[in-house]
């Protein structure tokens, strides 16, 4: 069966490219097919359905929304951007994630390594010649190592879940919006207006996001001088920013480069979200391929985290 999608990716895209090629139509024969239900048999990202995961997920967002304040984010970012927690390879980071299940995810309750490989392999199936996107799929959630004791053992509400800007008003498209009313910034006139501490079109790079694995892995990749294109770094940094890429919220903070990179994130999100299943990938079979990509795009084997 052929699937037609609007595709901003081109096989000639280089790591130096900072903008996106014009979208083109790409015919996919036998490629990744979006499943009708998640691993629990429910609609994807349904936060209201009664399931064994629903109560855990809602409690996660209650605590997350109350505690992710502007000052809290600033404090944690200042600490973690030093990258002094540990030195290890990308693959060691992947193996660390075997110990964790994401409490914010209503669609999957398997170890994180399964999700990383499912995402990367689904992308590889549809885009066999765009290897930087395969690697982006593999490493996009590696920031979840923040849950490990070596990284401070942060609580899940400070690591996973949908992200959102802090320092300005919370948009109602945020999951479980009602719990923001318990956040002190909600009633602080400095932070509760549409723009808050920002200016229109300032660019997402100048916006503080709720602290978590997205921004942390972006810092790890950037500061370790990886050669992935800017679109890949944007995907890593904002893949959990669902209010933006699903609902179109907060676009008034974006600049032109953000607009271009958002098109790439829309493509990526299909694989990040809908590849989640109980089907396991043979790690040893695919490992050599991904090790070759890590070597290609990361100049050093051992990274600072």
Short mmCIF file of N, CA and C in Angstrom, two decimals, residues 6 8 234-235 244-248 251 259 261-271:
data_model
loop_
_atom_site.label_atom_id
_atom_site.label_comp_id
_atom_site.label_asym_id
_atom_site.label_seq_id
_atom_site.Cartn_x
_atom_site.Cartn_y
_atom_site.Cartn_z
N UNK A 6 3.69 14.71 3.15
CA UNK A 6 4.48 15.88 2.83
C UNK A 6 5.81 15.73 3.55
N UNK A 8 9.70 17.05 4.26
CA UNK A 8 10.69 18.09 4.11
C UNK A 8 12.10 17.56 4.01
N UNK A 234 16.99 20.34 17.19
CA UNK A 234 15.66 20.89 17.47
C UNK A 234 14.70 19.77 17.87
N UNK A 235 14.75 18.65 17.14
CA UNK A 235 13.91 17.49 17.46
C UNK A 235 14.20 16.98 18.87
N UNK A 244 3.04 22.76 21.40
CA UNK A 244 3.45 23.42 20.15
C UNK A 244 3.20 22.54 18.94
N UNK A 245 3.82 21.35 18.89
CA UNK A 245 3.79 20.61 17.64
C UNK A 245 2.50 19.82 17.41
N UNK A 246 1.67 19.68 18.44
CA UNK A 246 0.37 19.05 18.23
C UNK A 246 -0.76 20.08 18.16
N UNK A 247 -0.70 21.10 19.03
CA UNK A 247 -1.81 22.05 19.14
C UNK A 247 -1.51 23.44 18.58
N UNK A 248 -0.27 23.71 18.20
CA UNK A 248 0.07 25.01 17.64
C UNK A 248 0.15 26.13 18.65
N UNK A 251 3.26 29.62 19.37
CA UNK A 251 3.97 29.93 18.13
C UNK A 251 4.45 31.38 18.09
N UNK A 259 10.47 27.87 12.77
CA UNK A 259 9.39 27.48 11.84
C UNK A 259 9.87 26.41 10.88
N UNK A 261 12.47 24.27 11.32
CA UNK A 261 12.78 23.04 12.04
C UNK A 261 11.53 22.33 12.56
N UNK A 262 10.47 23.09 12.81
CA UNK A 262 9.22 22.48 13.27
C UNK A 262 8.67 21.50 12.24
N UNK A 263 8.90 21.76 10.96
CA UNK A 263 8.42 20.85 9.91
C UNK A 263 9.09 19.48 10.05
N UNK A 264 10.37 19.49 10.42
CA UNK A 264 11.09 18.24 10.63
C UNK A 264 10.57 17.51 11.86
N UNK A 265 10.25 18.27 12.89
CA UNK A 265 9.73 17.67 14.12
C UNK A 265 8.37 17.01 13.87
N UNK A 266 7.55 17.62 13.03
CA UNK A 266 6.25 17.02 12.70
C UNK A 266 6.45 15.65 12.05
N UNK A 267 7.44 15.53 11.19
CA UNK A 267 7.74 14.24 10.57
C UNK A 267 8.19 13.23 11.62
N UNK A 268 9.10 13.65 12.46
CA UNK A 268 9.66 12.78 13.49
C UNK A 268 8.59 12.28 14.46
N UNK A 269 7.66 13.15 14.83
CA UNK A 269 6.69 12.81 15.86
C UNK A 269 5.86 11.58 15.53
N UNK A 270 5.58 11.37 14.26
CA UNK A 270 4.82 10.18 13.86
C UNK A 270 5.50 8.91 14.36
N UNK A 271 6.81 8.87 14.26
CA UNK A 271 7.57 7.68 14.64
C UNK A 271 7.78 7.61 16.15
#
